[in-house]
XYZ file of C-alpha atoms in Angstrom:
744
model
C -9.434 -37.732 -24.522
C -6.560 -36.038 -22.765
C -6.875 -37.265 -18.732
C -4.946 -36.758 -15.609
C -4.008 -39.525 -13.339
C -3.920 -38.884 -9.738
C -3.317 -41.855 -7.145
C -2.740 -40.929 -3.581
C -2.877 -43.027 -0.632
C -4.219 -41.304 2.344
C -2.983 -42.757 5.959
C -5.013 -42.890 8.922
C -8.005 -43.918 10.293
C -10.443 -41.748 7.843
C -8.853 -43.026 4.679
C -11.532 -44.682 2.074
C -11.612 -47.001 -0.147
C -13.097 -43.706 -2.290
C -10.112 -41.750 -1.482
C -7.430 -43.987 -2.566
C -9.079 -44.640 -5.606
C -7.363 -42.728 -8.983
C -9.733 -40.087 -9.622
C -9.417 -38.954 -13.208
C -10.089 -35.058 -14.223
C -10.388 -34.367 -17.930
C -7.993 -31.565 -18.785
C -9.559 -30.600 -22.016
C -13.152 -28.834 -20.535
C -13.071 -25.628 -19.266
C -12.158 -24.505 -15.752
C -15.573 -23.995 -14.744
C -16.727 -27.289 -15.298
C -13.834 -28.636 -14.060
C -14.842 -26.585 -11.022
C -17.782 -27.874 -10.763
C -16.867 -31.683 -11.946
C -14.552 -31.184 -8.472
C -16.692 -29.914 -6.688
C -19.368 -32.593 -6.978
C -16.904 -35.532 -6.062
C -15.745 -33.589 -3.056
C -16.479 -34.674 0.636
C -18.076 -32.467 3.521
C -14.607 -33.161 4.881
C -12.921 -31.778 1.382
C -14.697 -28.869 1.488
C -14.900 -27.787 5.287
C -10.783 -27.965 5.018
C -9.860 -26.158 2.207
C -11.877 -23.240 3.464
C -10.192 -22.952 6.548
C -6.026 -22.748 7.722
C -3.886 -25.517 8.232
C -0.902 -23.805 9.037
C 0.392 -19.691 9.677
C 0.162 -19.558 5.995
C -1.244 -22.242 4.049
C -4.460 -23.821 3.460
C -5.077 -27.640 2.558
C -5.464 -28.539 -1.418
C -7.175 -31.672 -1.844
C -4.790 -34.575 -2.720
C -7.172 -37.135 -3.754
C -8.661 -34.792 -6.400
C -4.774 -33.274 -7.209
C -4.938 -30.150 -5.571
C -1.765 -29.011 -3.951
C -1.717 -26.729 -1.065
C -2.413 -23.145 -0.945
C 0.373 -21.204 0.191
C -0.100 -17.527 1.065
C 2.713 -14.525 1.973
C 2.536 -10.827 3.302
C 4.018 -8.266 1.116
C 3.105 -6.427 -0.272
C 7.063 -4.742 -0.433
C 8.864 -8.176 -0.540
C 7.903 -12.018 -0.160
C 8.299 -12.402 3.955
C 10.380 -15.142 5.438
C 9.108 -18.193 6.269
C 8.015 -19.054 9.485
C 7.568 -22.539 11.473
C 4.192 -24.303 10.882
C 1.894 -22.954 13.559
C 4.361 -20.304 15.470
C 5.444 -16.915 14.309
C 9.309 -17.569 14.904
C 11.193 -17.714 11.886
C 11.963 -21.162 10.659
C 15.465 -20.227 10.371
C 15.941 -20.916 6.525
C 18.519 -20.073 4.257
C 16.844 -19.808 1.234
C 14.326 -17.390 1.920
C 15.565 -14.032 2.116
C 14.659 -11.662 -0.221
C 14.757 -8.202 -2.711
C 13.173 -5.410 -0.845
C 11.159 -3.008 -3.152
C 9.849 0.578 -1.845
C 7.210 1.005 0.218
C 3.975 1.684 -1.757
C 3.996 5.312 -0.735
C 7.084 5.611 -2.560
C 5.437 3.426 -5.673
C 2.302 5.641 -5.418
C 4.755 8.738 -5.347
C 6.087 7.747 -9.275
C 2.735 8.496 -10.672
C 3.898 6.085 -13.128
C 1.518 3.249 -13.679
C 4.780 1.537 -15.749
C 6.889 1.572 -12.744
C 3.741 -0.570 -10.432
C 3.593 -2.796 -13.385
C 7.327 -3.585 -12.899
C 7.411 -3.666 -8.884
C 4.314 -6.527 -9.613
C 6.164 -8.342 -12.349
C 9.235 -8.462 -9.877
C 7.516 -9.460 -6.691
C 5.726 -12.337 -8.373
C 8.915 -14.144 -9.562
C 10.337 -13.912 -6.347
C 7.238 -15.194 -5.202
C 6.564 -18.111 -7.713
C 10.489 -18.925 -6.778
C 9.351 -19.023 -3.576
C 6.724 -21.302 -4.242
C 3.512 -18.638 -2.836
C 0.970 -19.265 -4.669
C -1.028 -16.134 -2.434
C 1.167 -12.092 -1.853
C -1.093 -10.869 1.134
C -0.975 -7.046 -1.134
C -1.245 -4.519 -2.018
C -2.743 -2.461 0.518
C -4.949 0.307 -1.219
C -6.678 2.072 1.930
C -7.027 5.879 1.986
C -4.870 8.259 4.475
C -7.368 9.706 6.538
C -4.702 11.220 8.728
C -0.810 11.256 8.936
C -1.098 9.548 12.653
C -2.063 6.331 10.540
C 0.497 3.731 11.756
C -0.078 1.678 8.722
C 0.180 4.125 5.788
C 3.243 3.349 4.992
C 1.529 0.574 3.268
C -0.596 2.240 0.821
C -0.656 4.552 -1.565
C -1.758 7.566 -0.646
C -5.345 9.500 -0.059
C -6.518 10.082 -3.823
C -9.060 7.247 -4.900
C -7.868 8.084 -8.584
C -3.915 7.881 -7.844
C -4.422 5.177 -5.969
C -6.938 3.548 -8.556
C -4.314 4.092 -11.077
C -1.427 2.301 -9.602
C -2.928 -0.443 -8.300
C -4.464 -2.108 -11.619
C -0.795 -2.319 -13.134
C 0.715 -3.952 -10.002
C -2.172 -6.680 -9.501
C -1.735 -7.661 -13.784
C 1.751 -7.449 -12.975
C 1.924 -10.221 -10.378
C -1.048 -12.427 -11.560
C 1.101 -12.430 -14.590
C 3.380 -14.772 -12.746
C 0.860 -16.964 -11.499
C 0.547 -15.846 -8.608
C -2.617 -14.051 -6.884
C -2.564 -10.497 -5.271
C -5.090 -10.545 -2.265
C -5.470 -6.613 -2.206
C -6.077 -5.653 1.270
C -7.383 -4.564 3.703
C -10.823 -3.825 2.377
C -12.084 -1.374 3.818
C -12.131 1.525 6.186
C -9.201 0.242 7.407
C -7.618 3.674 8.891
C -6.626 3.271 12.242
C -3.982 0.787 13.876
C -5.349 1.146 18.032
C -7.584 -0.693 19.096
C -8.151 -2.052 15.285
C -10.719 -5.157 15.922
C -13.002 -2.482 17.846
C -13.312 0.146 15.693
C -16.710 0.734 14.002
C -16.346 2.641 11.329
C -19.462 5.518 10.536
C -19.226 6.894 7.139
C -21.968 8.036 4.767
C -22.578 5.913 1.646
C -20.994 9.027 -0.425
C -17.762 8.767 1.210
C -17.753 4.892 1.281
C -17.971 5.066 -2.681
C -16.262 8.206 -3.382
C -13.241 8.170 -1.185
C -12.935 4.479 0.471
C -13.851 1.848 -2.173
C -12.297 3.091 -5.666
C -8.935 1.832 -5.302
C -10.615 -1.556 -4.227
C -12.904 -1.535 -7.460
C -10.824 -0.608 -9.664
C -8.419 -3.471 -8.552
C -11.239 -6.056 -9.168
C -12.517 -4.502 -12.341
C -9.768 -3.260 -13.875
C -7.088 -5.274 -12.390
C -9.215 -8.560 -11.891
C -7.663 -9.303 -8.533
C -8.349 -12.758 -7.559
C -8.362 -12.475 -4.216
C -9.633 -9.860 -1.163
C -8.152 -9.596 2.212
C -11.133 -8.201 4.742
C -9.643 -5.408 6.929
C -9.911 -5.634 11.259
C -12.277 -2.682 11.857
C -15.922 -2.942 11.668
C -18.376 -1.331 9.624
C -22.446 -1.065 10.164
C -21.509 -2.959 13.656
C -20.276 -6.007 11.222
C -16.478 -6.725 10.809
C -15.348 -6.328 7.772
C -14.051 -10.186 7.439
C -17.867 -11.139 7.649
C -19.815 -8.293 6.543
C -23.016 -8.355 4.539
C -23.034 -4.890 3.135
C -19.054 -5.022 2.278
C -18.546 -8.484 0.891
C -22.019 -10.291 -0.410
C -23.214 -6.828 -1.576
C -20.850 -4.779 -3.285
C -17.709 -6.553 -3.290
C -19.654 -9.719 -5.100
C -22.951 -8.343 -6.306
C -22.451 -5.336 -7.364
C -19.122 -5.360 -8.257
C -18.912 -9.056 -10.011
C -15.797 -10.236 -8.018
C -15.052 -14.211 -8.682
C -12.342 -14.216 -6.484
C -11.791 -15.776 -2.580
C -12.362 -13.174 0.172
C -9.505 -14.206 2.647
C -9.595 -12.795 6.001
C -6.946 -11.024 8.060
C -5.148 -13.100 10.176
C -7.645 -13.067 13.728
C -10.242 -11.645 11.862
C -12.905 -14.051 11.643
C -14.913 -13.519 14.761
C -18.323 -15.363 14.287
C -19.466 -18.386 12.785
C -23.032 -17.684 11.620
C -21.934 -14.055 9.753
C -18.666 -16.246 8.399
C -20.897 -18.241 6.917
C -23.704 -16.384 5.437
C -21.883 -12.664 5.291
C -19.107 -13.470 2.425
C -15.569 -15.283 4.345
C -14.210 -17.375 1.734
C -11.250 -18.557 3.577
C -10.243 -18.159 7.014
C -7.041 -17.925 8.199
C -5.288 -16.529 11.733
C -8.097 -17.099 13.950
C -5.954 -19.230 16.499
C -2.835 -17.461 15.587
C -0.672 -19.573 17.875
C -1.370 -22.607 15.735
C -1.081 -25.577 17.780
C 0.694 -24.142 20.803
C -2.554 -23.408 22.480
C -6.469 -24.652 22.830
C -7.440 -28.073 22.013
C -5.484 -30.600 20.243
C -6.440 -29.318 16.622
C -6.914 -25.571 16.891
C -7.456 -25.450 13.675
C -10.237 -27.473 13.924
C -11.220 -24.838 16.112
C -11.668 -22.429 13.128
C -14.976 -20.836 12.390
C -15.221 -22.385 9.363
C -14.321 -25.237 10.377
C -15.934 -28.085 12.694
C -18.330 -25.883 14.154
C -19.520 -24.929 10.344
C -19.391 -28.685 9.663
C -21.469 -29.532 12.886
C -23.720 -27.266 11.914
C -24.521 -28.200 8.296
C -24.855 -31.904 9.668
C -27.259 -30.972 12.326
C -29.960 -28.776 9.611
C -28.872 -25.087 10.435
C -27.185 -24.881 6.994
C -27.204 -26.671 3.921
C -24.409 -26.642 1.720
C -25.467 -24.201 -0.576
C -22.961 -21.343 1.140
C -20.168 -24.248 1.479
C -20.330 -24.714 -2.218
C -20.128 -21.817 -3.443
C -16.832 -20.700 -1.304
C -15.337 -23.595 -2.154
C -16.085 -23.236 -5.832
C -14.359 -19.383 -5.338
C -11.098 -21.438 -3.769
C -10.926 -23.874 -6.442
C -11.115 -21.455 -8.963
C -8.232 -19.350 -6.752
C -6.526 -23.247 -7.644
C -6.584 -23.240 -10.826
C -5.479 -19.719 -11.119
C -2.157 -20.651 -9.195
C -1.804 -23.648 -8.285
C -2.495 -25.177 -10.859
C -1.837 -23.228 -13.197
C 0.245 -25.517 -16.122
C 1.760 -22.671 -18.109
C 3.539 -20.486 -15.327
C 6.872 -19.094 -16.154
C 10.183 -19.470 -14.364
C 10.426 -17.727 -10.839
C 13.917 -15.703 -9.767
C 15.112 -14.742 -6.489
C 17.147 -12.111 -5.740
C 18.017 -11.349 -9.881
C 20.097 -8.216 -10.703
C 16.954 -7.271 -12.545
C 15.202 -7.472 -9.362
C 17.912 -5.199 -7.913
C 17.301 -2.734 -10.579
C 14.020 -2.930 -10.593
C 13.987 -1.869 -6.618
C 16.599 1.211 -7.928
C 14.213 2.663 -10.423
C 10.862 2.436 -8.384
C 13.274 3.802 -5.743
C 14.594 7.067 -7.671
C 11.611 7.957 -9.536
C 9.757 7.824 -6.276
C 12.072 9.989 -4.159
C 10.157 13.301 -3.796
C 12.620 16.504 -3.517
C 9.933 19.078 -1.390
C 12.921 22.355 -1.279
C 15.949 23.306 -2.852
C 17.506 26.758 -2.457
C 20.167 25.959 -4.814
C 22.150 23.763 -2.512
C 20.702 20.152 -4.546
C 22.588 18.638 -6.481
C 26.098 18.281 -4.241
C 28.971 19.470 -6.013
C 31.617 17.322 -4.053
C 34.466 19.258 -6.368
C 33.910 22.176 -5.011
C 33.761 20.666 -1.413
C 36.125 19.156 0.596
C 34.391 17.988 3.516
C 30.622 16.173 3.743
C 28.904 15.073 6.827
C 26.563 12.803 7.576
C 24.088 13.298 11.276
C 21.402 10.900 12.246
C 20.621 7.512 12.948
C 18.622 6.562 10.143
C 21.409 6.693 7.534
C 22.596 3.504 9.879
C 19.673 1.737 10.385
C 17.655 -0.888 8.475
C 14.424 -0.025 7.267
C 13.324 -3.106 5.748
C 13.537 -5.222 9.674
C 10.209 -4.327 11.736
C 6.961 -2.713 11.105
C 5.015 -5.630 11.118
C 4.159 -8.009 8.797
C 6.330 -6.250 6.470
C 8.890 -6.963 7.851
C 11.769 -8.715 5.838
C 14.690 -10.512 5.450
C 16.569 -8.799 3.108
C 19.513 -10.388 1.123
C 20.913 -6.936 1.361
C 19.813 -3.385 1.974
C 22.038 -0.639 1.117
C 22.036 2.399 3.902
C 22.474 5.316 3.217
C 25.874 6.057 5.232
C 27.285 3.331 3.632
C 26.443 4.190 -0.398
C 27.357 7.969 0.414
C 31.326 7.003 1.900
C 31.105 4.531 -0.908
C 30.434 6.937 -3.656
C 32.218 9.843 -2.465
C 35.348 7.961 -1.822
C 35.098 6.298 -5.289
C 34.804 9.778 -7.071
C 36.411 13.286 -5.290
C 39.843 12.263 -3.592
C 39.444 16.036 -2.938
C 36.375 15.883 -0.501
C 36.008 13.218 2.626
C 32.629 12.588 4.328
C 32.036 12.329 8.454
C 29.526 10.710 10.060
C 27.695 11.657 13.399
C 24.684 9.703 14.995
C 23.344 13.040 16.067
C 20.162 11.066 18.531
C 19.704 7.770 19.336
C 16.108 6.435 18.734
C 15.407 2.658 18.212
C 18.233 0.254 18.708
C 16.707 -2.864 18.591
C 18.444 -5.704 17.177
C 16.137 -7.729 15.636
C 12.849 -8.435 15.041
C 11.369 -12.205 14.507
C 14.467 -12.611 14.267
C 15.816 -10.971 11.392
C 19.116 -8.901 12.630
C 18.813 -5.173 11.989
C 23.183 -5.605 10.527
C 24.956 -3.041 12.613
C 24.537 -2.389 16.395
C 22.776 0.732 17.102
C 23.517 1.040 20.809
C 25.119 4.518 21.852
C 24.908 5.448 25.667
C 26.251 8.918 25.180
C 23.922 11.368 25.992
C 21.505 13.359 24.006
C 23.562 16.791 25.002
C 26.674 14.632 23.884
C 25.894 13.515 21.076
C 24.467 16.908 19.289
C 27.961 18.340 21.152
C 29.750 15.981 18.402
C 27.588 16.619 15.591
C 27.287 20.356 15.947
C 31.339 20.519 16.132
C 31.702 18.439 13.125
C 28.951 20.894 11.095
C 31.499 23.519 11.975
C 34.095 22.438 9.752
C 31.709 20.946 6.778
C 30.586 22.159 3.731
C 27.429 20.894 3.770
C 25.460 18.836 6.092
C 23.227 15.907 5.227
C 20.925 15.250 7.712
C 18.795 11.530 8.053
C 15.913 11.562 9.891
C 12.150 11.451 10.331
C 10.191 8.114 11.735
C 10.971 4.337 11.515
C 9.578 0.924 11.904
C 9.634 1.008 15.779
C 6.403 1.058 17.676
C 4.041 4.016 17.125
C 5.861 5.540 14.364
C 5.437 3.885 11.044
C 4.495 0.421 11.956
C 1.186 -2.248 12.189
C -0.199 -2.278 15.383
C -0.145 1.180 16.469
C -1.033 4.777 15.401
C 1.502 7.471 15.778
C 1.087 9.278 19.428
C 2.212 12.164 17.722
C 2.841 14.865 14.570
C 6.415 16.086 15.139
C 9.386 14.447 15.250
C 10.639 11.993 17.863
C 13.701 11.492 19.538
C 14.755 15.240 19.702
C 15.107 15.644 16.359
C 13.690 19.017 16.271
C 16.280 20.556 18.534
C 19.242 18.989 16.708
C 18.367 20.526 13.478
C 17.682 23.790 14.581
C 21.545 23.481 16.410
C 22.754 22.514 12.725
C 21.455 24.720 11.003
C 22.903 27.911 13.133
C 25.893 26.250 12.690
C 25.951 25.489 9.093
C 23.049 27.041 7.142
C 23.838 24.611 4.025
C 22.032 21.614 5.934
C 19.703 19.192 3.253
C 17.321 17.429 5.157
C 16.413 13.896 4.180
C 13.448 12.376 5.756
C 12.902 9.041 6.016
C 8.949 7.745 6.727
C 5.431 6.739 4.968
C 3.722 9.808 6.542
C 4.335 13.313 6.752
C 6.367 15.300 9.910
C 5.668 18.785 11.499
C 8.556 20.926 10.115
C 8.774 24.194 12.373
C 12.593 25.046 11.100
C 11.554 24.634 7.454
C 12.397 28.517 6.430
C 15.896 28.241 7.673
C 17.120 24.802 5.935
C 17.361 24.978 2.484
C 16.855 21.659 1.097
C 14.037 18.779 1.933
C 14.109 15.540 0.817
C 11.567 13.112 1.192
C 13.109 9.730 1.038
C 10.624 7.331 2.343
C 11.273 3.352 2.947
C 12.839 2.440 -0.279
C 14.324 -0.985 0.097
C 17.123 -3.123 -0.489
C 18.328 0.172 -3.017
C 17.638 2.722 -0.572
C 21.186 4.469 -0.197
C 22.099 3.788 -3.585
C 18.623 5.811 -4.990
C 19.272 8.685 -2.441
C 22.839 8.733 -3.168
C 22.171 9.205 -6.954
C 19.528 11.698 -6.357
C 21.624 13.285 -3.497
C 24.209 13.701 -5.808
C 22.371 14.759 -9.263
C 23.219 11.264 -11.445
C 19.201 11.044 -11.357
C 16.896 13.757 -11.566
C 14.426 13.756 -8.816
C 10.828 13.453 -10.721
C 8.372 12.017 -7.159
C 5.418 13.759 -6.681
C 3.765 13.675 -3.032
C 0.796 11.008 -3.100
C -0.723 13.378 -0.137
C -1.445 16.438 1.327
C 2.294 17.393 3.986
C -0.324 19.043 6.575
C 1.749 21.778 8.201
C -0.447 20.874 11.645
C -2.664 18.406 12.223
C -5.487 20.975 12.574
C -5.433 20.691 8.594
C -6.846 17.800 8.231
C -10.518 17.523 8.561
C -10.239 13.869 10.956
C -8.474 16.449 13.394
C -9.989 19.728 13.282
C -13.358 18.089 13.128
C -12.233 15.549 16.394
C -13.385 12.557 15.019
C -10.508 10.293 15.525
C -9.157 8.082 17.392
C -13.165 7.976 18.294
C -15.158 7.479 21.033
C -15.856 4.358 23.554
C -19.078 2.565 22.979
C -20.707 3.100 26.791
C -20.891 -0.257 28.121
C -19.515 -2.147 24.927
C -16.012 -2.510 23.703
C -16.311 -0.934 20.745
C -14.871 2.343 19.280
C -17.164 4.240 16.982
C -15.432 6.787 14.801
C -17.320 8.906 12.772
C -16.198 10.388 9.660
C -17.349 13.651 9.775
C -15.274 15.459 7.187
C -17.114 12.735 4.536
C -15.426 13.212 1.030
C -13.446 16.098 2.388
C -10.088 14.461 2.904
C -6.564 15.357 2.118
C -6.691 18.300 -0.229
C -10.767 18.294 -0.930
C -10.091 19.312 2.860
C -7.802 22.007 2.505
C -9.154 23.611 -1.207
C -12.776 23.796 1.064
C -11.178 25.690 3.688
C -9.115 28.406 1.764
C -7.034 28.986 5.099
C -3.551 28.493 6.094
C -1.756 26.477 3.338
C 0.282 23.213 4.145
C 3.460 22.954 3.907
C 3.439 20.998 0.547
C 0.347 20.188 -1.668
C -0.934 16.649 -2.970
C 1.022 16.338 -6.062
C 3.753 18.499 -4.804
C 7.670 17.364 -6.336
C 10.566 19.789 -7.647
C 13.063 18.786 -10.039
C 16.637 20.149 -10.695
C 15.434 21.754 -13.828
C 12.642 23.302 -14.693
C 9.127 22.980 -16.695
C 6.209 25.462 -18.163
C 3.064 23.884 -18.736
C 1.049 25.781 -21.197
C -1.588 25.792 -24.470
C -4.042 23.662 -22.682
C -7.200 22.892 -25.047
C -9.329 20.207 -25.730
C -10.730 18.401 -28.812
C -14.388 19.920 -28.271
C -15.978 22.286 -25.697
C -18.632 20.349 -25.452
C -19.475 16.733 -24.663
C -22.956 14.056 -24.001
C -22.680 11.320 -21.786
C -21.583 8.382 -24.019
C -18.482 10.720 -25.698
C -15.204 10.970 -24.507
C -13.337 14.695 -24.110
C -9.282 14.572 -24.676
C -7.054 17.588 -23.020
C -3.974 18.439 -25.268
C -0.949 20.453 -22.786
C 2.531 21.152 -23.939
C 5.415 20.702 -21.491
C 8.371 22.651 -22.191
C 12.077 21.794 -20.116
C 12.960 25.839 -19.366
C 16.006 24.441 -17.423
C 19.428 23.174 -18.212
C 19.026 19.234 -17.493
C 16.534 16.920 -18.245
C 13.767 16.106 -16.561
C 10.732 14.279 -16.189
C 7.481 16.149 -15.124
C 3.783 14.858 -13.928
C 1.144 17.052 -15.793
C -2.207 16.218 -13.258
C -5.890 17.063 -14.338
C -8.204 17.864 -12.372
C -11.727 18.451 -13.140
C -14.071 21.025 -10.994
C -17.597 21.059 -11.280
C -19.012 24.220 -11.244
C -22.878 23.923 -10.336
C -24.279 20.468 -8.479
C -26.962 19.708 -6.596
C -25.058 18.117 -3.426
C -21.770 20.011 -2.315
C -18.874 18.484 -4.424
C -14.897 19.092 -3.850
C -13.268 22.207 -5.502
C -11.330 20.050 -7.541
C -10.824 16.469 -8.038
C -7.850 14.341 -10.067
C -9.242 12.659 -13.048
C -6.000 12.210 -14.895
C -2.219 12.537 -14.765
C 0.851 11.623 -17.356
C 4.471 11.795 -16.467
C 6.347 12.553 -19.498
C 9.934 13.096 -19.563
C 12.203 16.270 -21.705
C 15.085 16.910 -22.524
C 16.284 20.906 -22.261
C 14.616 23.293 -23.989
C 12.122 20.637 -25.789
C 8.457 20.886 -26.150
C 6.213 18.074 -25.565
C 2.723 17.243 -25.708
C 0.464 15.921 -23.349
C -3.222 14.037 -23.601
C -5.253 12.820 -21.085
C -8.789 11.971 -22.079
C -11.659 11.341 -19.871
C -15.148 10.302 -20.106
C -18.538 10.768 -17.835
C -17.125 8.943 -14.938
C -14.573 11.403 -14.514
C -18.110 13.802 -14.187
C -20.052 11.620 -11.916
C -20.365 11.972 -7.840
C -22.028 9.069 -5.885
C -25.389 10.805 -5.054
C -26.496 9.168 -1.844
C -29.672 9.968 -2.420
C -30.652 7.658 -5.001
C -27.668 5.284 -4.278
C -25.704 5.321 -7.591
C -23.231 7.766 -9.541
C -24.814 10.565 -11.031
C -23.208 12.820 -13.811
C -25.399 15.746 -14.013
C -25.378 18.059 -17.453
C -24.081 21.582 -16.698
C -20.475 23.446 -16.945
C -17.222 22.136 -15.857
C -13.920 23.585 -15.776
C -10.431 21.483 -15.936
C -7.099 22.740 -14.659
C -3.726 21.075 -15.259
C -0.843 21.712 -13.338
C 2.011 20.728 -11.660
C 0.373 19.469 -8.364
C -3.229 20.250 -6.995
C -1.853 23.970 -5.565
C 0.239 24.712 -8.696
C -2.614 25.184 -11.699
C -1.281 26.384 -14.481
C -4.261 25.998 -17.035
C -7.890 26.111 -17.407
C -10.677 25.103 -19.644
C -14.150 25.220 -19.004
C -16.444 22.723 -21.109
C -19.769 21.257 -20.612
C -21.791 17.764 -20.216
C -24.764 18.496 -22.316
């Protein structure tokens, strides 16, 4: 029999003879038996220790039994730099730089699950090198309003798209022996007063809109951990919420992993014990610098829980279940013997970051200006702070310390200077927004200070624009507070820093203006009809400049599609149209009740229902430098039963002059239902690369789940027999074909 011999000497007054005795664990037994074996050997102190933090980002293992400490770290876009043991201050290490991958809005915009798998694998290798066992990501909360400060960390407004993209991300990350911690479960759609928002939502909207991506991550992706959200649901904080954690997650979905609190998300010992929390982090977020001598003993699942057990208030039943789950996480990560090698800042990771970025960039509008041809130009003018501002720094917990970030201006200068001697590239600041020089000890690189007035900045940009063949304006949002950032929501839908006025001034003197929007959210565009070309550039990480330059100059044909509806105004969004955001303070209490009155009608589901003013750009919209035609929609049957599938096929023809990729989107319409349903819902998609003049056939198969809705009258998913319609197109508003079929 193969045995692992582990002998450790525990120092201090708590050491016992038992603790110093070598422990023999049988490695030949199945993991679940080994977990039960270890559980029986653990003391009460050891059990309590493993269910709460010992530092900012780590929890203790069981050294006597050979379980090493568990180290977590923020994602979801790269491995966060190390901080001091008890403080948020950077540790000052020199080996904790990373590759920044595109924000998850950009990943979702690729509409390509293969990119999500590449993303997860690459991030997993970086985490493995840094000896991190849990990456706190990905995020899959649904965009409910474009004012959400943390929307850039999530995967858009549609539960099906988010589900299809999160599964390969989780699988890719965990294939490297690093646990995904899918967050923030759930209904985490506010940053302002996020600890105090009590969400009131129908069971139907909860199950149809806000839970599917989490469910897919658990049941299809096999996620090893889930992070609870700060907000409340049914008047219980989501980090210890009986309905969400015990009933839905663990009972209904069969989740066998660990529920981890968001940092500071645990508020009550009794609820933490009984309502499904397994591992508590960040309750005393100032670590040992505040409170009693050992602040970690003051966690809700620490000394208070232990004393409650000793007094007889609780048995060890709940504790053993929590420890069992934590040990299972150990065996999946820290105790996994066959983990691959980790890599940090490798060429392959930079290549992956660039590929994902290039495929996620969305061409929103193009009246023939793009791609740019510098052989026919003498001068290109770049305007805007976002051309010179690092976007990997700031924004909250997803802020990174990158080995490098290629800025747009630098990439454009390098490309123009290296390829076209006849063309010169100039720059004008145009506006001053965020001039903060560092975040959490990480510098933003070049200085952003500028003492000129807005009038002086505008005058310079306008004068230079008069002399340019084309103007490329880099604007949008940034990672400052009240923009795309954790902790605060946006306070306005319009562009900040006077950008609208600047754009109007520029386009008056030079109508050949390309607007590149850097953001994780949509913004108002009152000048839309005057600007001939618009590109959504996202926050796309280390290779941002190179990816954007490749698209602007045509080295890459854009193929990204919007993962959310781009509203013309906030009034087109259900949460704002019904005046339910941001909720109302409960009289006499420090709680905000926010009712999701729009229910299941989120994003394009809402705009389809209204059939009024069209949004600026529809969900799924994205142009190319070539053109496509989707034709010949058909199916392998016109009737199906509940235990059958149906396959739809359509032809995609490249009718343009360059190679490109089109995403065929399949929406399903229920012609008659006992409950009101959206006009159509995304239930399938496929991205296909097509050469000029070539036709390819796309096939998408669905089963009855694509026809089902959550019937909150009976508390289950229902597929009602009747007539349905399949709609295929290049966006939710651009439908190319319809096919009627029947569920018998």
